[in-house]
Coordinates of C-alpha atoms in Angstrom, one line a residue:
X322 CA 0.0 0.0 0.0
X323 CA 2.6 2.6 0.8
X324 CA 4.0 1.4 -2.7
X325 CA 1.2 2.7 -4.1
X326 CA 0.5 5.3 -2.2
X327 CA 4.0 7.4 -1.5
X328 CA 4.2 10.3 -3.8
X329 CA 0.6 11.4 -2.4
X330 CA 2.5 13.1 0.8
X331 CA 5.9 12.8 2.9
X332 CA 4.6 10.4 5.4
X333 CA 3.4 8.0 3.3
X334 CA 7.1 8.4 1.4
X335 CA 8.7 8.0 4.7
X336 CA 6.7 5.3 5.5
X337 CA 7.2 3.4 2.3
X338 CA 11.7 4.5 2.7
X339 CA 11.7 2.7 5.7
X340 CA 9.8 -0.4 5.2
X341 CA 11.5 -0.6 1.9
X342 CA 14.6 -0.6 3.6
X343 CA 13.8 -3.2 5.8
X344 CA 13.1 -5.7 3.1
X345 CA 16.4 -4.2 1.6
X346 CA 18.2 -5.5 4.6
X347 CA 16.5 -9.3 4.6
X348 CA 19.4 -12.4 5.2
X349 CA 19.3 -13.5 2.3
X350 CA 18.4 -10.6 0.2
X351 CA 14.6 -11.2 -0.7
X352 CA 13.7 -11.8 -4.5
X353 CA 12.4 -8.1 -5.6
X354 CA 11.2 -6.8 -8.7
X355 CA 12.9 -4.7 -10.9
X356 CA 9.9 -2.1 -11.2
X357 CA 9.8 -2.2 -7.1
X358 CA 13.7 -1.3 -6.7
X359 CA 13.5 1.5 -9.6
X360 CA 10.5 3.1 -7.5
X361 CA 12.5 3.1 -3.9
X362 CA 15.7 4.2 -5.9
X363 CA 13.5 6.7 -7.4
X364 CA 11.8 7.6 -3.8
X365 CA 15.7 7.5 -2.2
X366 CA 16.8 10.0 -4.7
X367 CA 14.1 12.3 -4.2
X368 CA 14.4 12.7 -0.8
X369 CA 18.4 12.1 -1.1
X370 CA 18.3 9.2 2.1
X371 CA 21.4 8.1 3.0
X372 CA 19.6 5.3 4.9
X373 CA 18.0 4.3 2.0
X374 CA 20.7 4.6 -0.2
X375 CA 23.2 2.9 2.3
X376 CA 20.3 -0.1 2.5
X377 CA 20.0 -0.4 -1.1
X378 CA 24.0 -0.5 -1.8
X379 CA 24.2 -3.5 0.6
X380 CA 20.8 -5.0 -1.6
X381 CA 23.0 -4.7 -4.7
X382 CA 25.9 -5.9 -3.3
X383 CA 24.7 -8.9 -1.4
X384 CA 22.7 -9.4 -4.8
X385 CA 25.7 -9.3 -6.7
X386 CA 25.4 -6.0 -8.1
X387 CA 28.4 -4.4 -7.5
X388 CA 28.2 -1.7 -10.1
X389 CA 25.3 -0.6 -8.5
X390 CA 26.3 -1.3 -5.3
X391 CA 29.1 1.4 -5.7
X392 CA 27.0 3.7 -7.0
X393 CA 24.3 3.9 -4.0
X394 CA 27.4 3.3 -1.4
X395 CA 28.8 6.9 -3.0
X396 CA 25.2 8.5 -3.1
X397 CA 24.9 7.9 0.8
X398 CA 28.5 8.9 1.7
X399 CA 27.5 11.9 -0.2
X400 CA 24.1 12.5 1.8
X401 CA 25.0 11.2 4.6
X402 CA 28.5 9.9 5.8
X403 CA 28.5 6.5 8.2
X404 CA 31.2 4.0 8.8
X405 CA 29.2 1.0 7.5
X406 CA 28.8 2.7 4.3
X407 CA 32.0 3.6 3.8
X408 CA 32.9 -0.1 4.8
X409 CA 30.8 -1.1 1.8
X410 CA 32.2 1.8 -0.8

């Protein structure tokens, strides 16, 4: 629902950033749809998350995905420096 929902307001958005990253941070990584990661990618970049960002690096790289794994890992040291993200840059 908050899929559906998030560009109608912020909360909703935040809403759908942080249980996005959630399922972004599964062990193993879960089986998602391409269309489902380009709308959170597209949601993260809007509202530049380095959460979100940082959660969906560690997706791509535990999915194998390493080219975009380095890009999100430099998009959330640029919004928002941590240590585990520059662990996975």
């Amino acid at each position: 629902i908050a899929a559906k929902w998030e560009a109608e307001s912020a909360e909703v958005r935040s809403l759908f950033l942080g249980l996005g990253a959630a399922r972004l941070s599964m062990d193993p990584p879960p089986d998602l749809t391409r269309d489902y990661v380009a709308k959170l990618a597209n949601a993260i970049e809007q509202t530049q998350s380095g959460d979100g960002a940082q959660a969906l690096a560690w997706y791509h790289y535990n999915t194998k995905s390493f080219d975009d794994a380095q890009h999100w890992f430099r998009q959330a040291m640029d919004w928002q420096p941590q240590d585990t993200t520059a662990l996975g840059l």
